[in-house]
Amino acid sequence: MSRRIFLIVLDSFGIGAEPDAAEWGDEGSNTLCACASTGELDVPNMT
């Protein structure tokens, strides 16, 4: 029997900005909130 594994890496998903974000023009970033605000984000296993 074969099995499948799906691995999704979210290491740069961005749940808030770092203290030096302004130096990179990235202040106020929050990728998770931006994705969730579309209403299409459905990740029940990430709670």
Tab-separated table of N, CA and C in Angstrom:
chain	number	residue	atom	x	y	z
A	1	MET	N	0.836	-1.170	0.000
A	1	MET	CA	0.000	0.000	0.000
A	1	MET	C	0.890	1.245	0.000
A	2	SER	N	0.639	2.135	-0.927
A	2	SER	CA	1.419	3.374	-0.966
A	2	SER	C	0.730	4.436	-0.112
A	3	ARG	N	1.546	5.301	0.456
A	3	ARG	CA	1.027	6.390	1.283
A	3	ARG	C	1.559	7.699	0.746
A	4	ARG	N	0.816	8.749	0.948
A	4	ARG	CA	1.243	10.075	0.511
A	4	ARG	C	1.438	10.964	1.730
A	5	ILE	N	2.427	11.794	1.619
A	5	ILE	CA	2.668	12.790	2.652
A	5	ILE	C	2.753	14.142	1.965
A	6	PHE	N	1.986	15.085	2.457
A	6	PHE	CA	2.041	16.453	1.958
A	6	PHE	C	2.649	17.314	3.052
A	7	LEU	N	3.736	17.944	2.750
A	7	LEU	CA	4.422	18.799	3.711
A	7	LEU	C	4.385	20.231	3.202
A	8	ILE	N	3.799	21.095	3.978
A	8	ILE	CA	3.724	22.505	3.612
A	8	ILE	C	4.603	23.278	4.587
A	9	VAL	N	5.586	23.969	4.065
A	9	VAL	CA	6.516	24.733	4.893
A	9	VAL	C	6.059	26.188	4.928
A	10	LEU	N	5.795	26.673	6.125
A	10	LEU	CA	5.314	28.042	6.302
A	10	LEU	C	6.331	28.874	7.070
A	11	ASP	N	7.606	28.663	6.816
A	11	ASP	CA	8.637	29.346	7.595
A	11	ASP	C	8.703	30.843	7.331
A	12	SER	N	8.148	31.309	6.251
A	12	SER	CA	8.143	32.758	6.001
A	12	SER	C	6.712	33.262	5.830
A	13	PHE	N	5.800	32.649	6.543
A	13	PHE	CA	4.382	32.985	6.421
A	13	PHE	C	4.071	34.363	6.981
A	14	GLY	N	4.848	34.834	7.917
A	14	GLY	CA	4.734	36.212	8.394
A	14	GLY	C	3.526	36.506	9.253
A	15	ILE	N	3.644	36.282	10.543
A	15	ILE	CA	2.559	36.581	11.471
A	15	ILE	C	2.950	37.827	12.250
A	16	GLY	N	3.333	38.851	11.558
A	16	GLY	CA	3.742	40.095	12.196
A	16	GLY	C	5.118	40.512	11.725
A	17	ALA	N	5.402	41.759	11.941
A	17	ALA	CA	6.668	42.321	11.454
A	17	ALA	C	7.763	42.226	12.507
A	18	GLU	N	8.977	42.142	12.061
A	18	GLU	CA	10.146	42.178	12.936
A	18	GLU	C	10.446	43.631	13.297
A	19	PRO	N	11.215	43.854	14.362
A	19	PRO	CA	11.530	45.228	14.766
A	19	PRO	C	12.234	46.059	13.683
A	20	ASP	N	12.991	45.413	12.799
A	20	ASP	CA	13.711	46.153	11.757
A	20	ASP	C	12.959	46.182	10.422
A	21	ALA	N	11.667	45.902	10.436
A	21	ALA	CA	10.892	45.829	9.191
A	21	ALA	C	10.909	47.138	8.413
A	22	ALA	N	10.947	48.260	9.108
A	22	ALA	CA	10.947	49.566	8.432
A	22	ALA	C	12.187	49.751	7.572
A	23	GLU	N	13.297	49.156	7.985
A	23	GLU	CA	14.533	49.252	7.198
A	23	GLU	C	14.393	48.570	5.840
A	24	TRP	N	13.476	47.628	5.745
A	24	TRP	CA	13.278	46.859	4.509
A	24	TRP	C	12.002	47.257	3.783
A	25	GLY	N	11.310	48.282	4.284
A	25	GLY	CA	10.064	48.712	3.653
A	25	GLY	C	8.941	47.713	3.838
A	26	ASP	N	8.971	46.984	4.950
A	26	ASP	CA	8.021	45.903	5.172
A	26	ASP	C	7.233	46.087	6.465
A	27	GLU	N	7.092	47.323	6.929
A	27	GLU	CA	6.401	47.549	8.191
A	27	GLU	C	4.909	47.278	8.062
A	28	GLY	N	4.342	46.738	9.122
A	28	GLY	CA	2.914	46.437	9.132
A	28	GLY	C	2.541	45.160	8.400
A	29	SER	N	3.511	44.353	8.039
A	29	SER	CA	3.201	43.133	7.295
A	29	SER	C	2.586	42.082	8.208
A	30	ASN	N	1.647	41.338	7.678
A	30	ASN	CA	1.028	40.239	8.393
A	30	ASN	C	0.371	39.344	7.352
A	31	THR	N	1.132	38.428	6.811
A	31	THR	CA	0.661	37.570	5.727
A	31	THR	C	-0.546	36.746	6.141
A	32	LEU	N	-0.542	36.232	7.368
A	32	LEU	CA	-1.664	35.419	7.832
A	32	LEU	C	-2.968	36.215	7.815
A	33	CYS	N	-2.948	37.419	8.350
A	33	CYS	CA	-4.169	38.250	8.354
A	33	CYS	C	-4.584	38.644	6.944
A	34	ALA	N	-3.619	38.910	6.087
A	34	ALA	CA	-3.937	39.274	4.704
A	34	ALA	C	-4.633	38.115	3.988
A	35	CYS	N	-4.156	36.900	4.209
A	35	CYS	CA	-4.793	35.724	3.596
A	35	CYS	C	-6.169	35.465	4.207
A	36	ALA	N	-6.275	35.612	5.521
A	36	ALA	CA	-7.545	35.363	6.202
A	36	ALA	C	-8.604	36.392	5.819
A	37	SER	N	-8.191	37.605	5.502
A	37	SER	CA	-9.156	38.660	5.182
A	37	SER	C	-9.878	38.416	3.863
A	38	THR	N	-9.371	37.519	3.028
A	38	THR	CA	-10.054	37.204	1.776
A	38	THR	C	-11.284	36.343	2.006
A	39	GLY	N	-11.352	35.697	3.178
A	39	GLY	CA	-12.484	34.827	3.484
A	39	GLY	C	-12.338	33.433	2.926
A	40	GLU	N	-11.236	33.146	2.255
A	40	GLU	CA	-11.047	31.843	1.637
A	40	GLU	C	-10.065	30.952	2.389
A	41	LEU	N	-9.486	31.442	3.476
A	41	LEU	CA	-8.514	30.664	4.235
A	41	LEU	C	-9.252	29.655	5.107
A	42	ASP	N	-8.980	28.376	4.919
A	42	ASP	CA	-9.624	27.315	5.690
A	42	ASP	C	-8.548	26.338	6.139
A	43	VAL	N	-8.056	26.506	7.346
A	43	VAL	CA	-6.994	25.644	7.883
A	43	VAL	C	-7.401	25.134	9.268
A	44	PRO	N	-8.369	24.223	9.336
A	44	PRO	CA	-8.883	23.763	10.629
A	44	PRO	C	-7.849	23.022	11.479
A	45	ASN	N	-6.831	22.463	10.877
A	45	ASN	CA	-5.829	21.714	11.638
A	45	ASN	C	-4.720	22.589	12.186
A	46	MET	N	-4.750	23.883	11.949
A	46	MET	CA	-3.700	24.775	12.424
A	46	MET	C	-4.131	25.553	13.663
A	47	THR	N	-5.082	25.029	14.400
A	47	THR	CA	-5.539	25.723	15.608
A	47	THR	C	-4.830	25.223	16.825
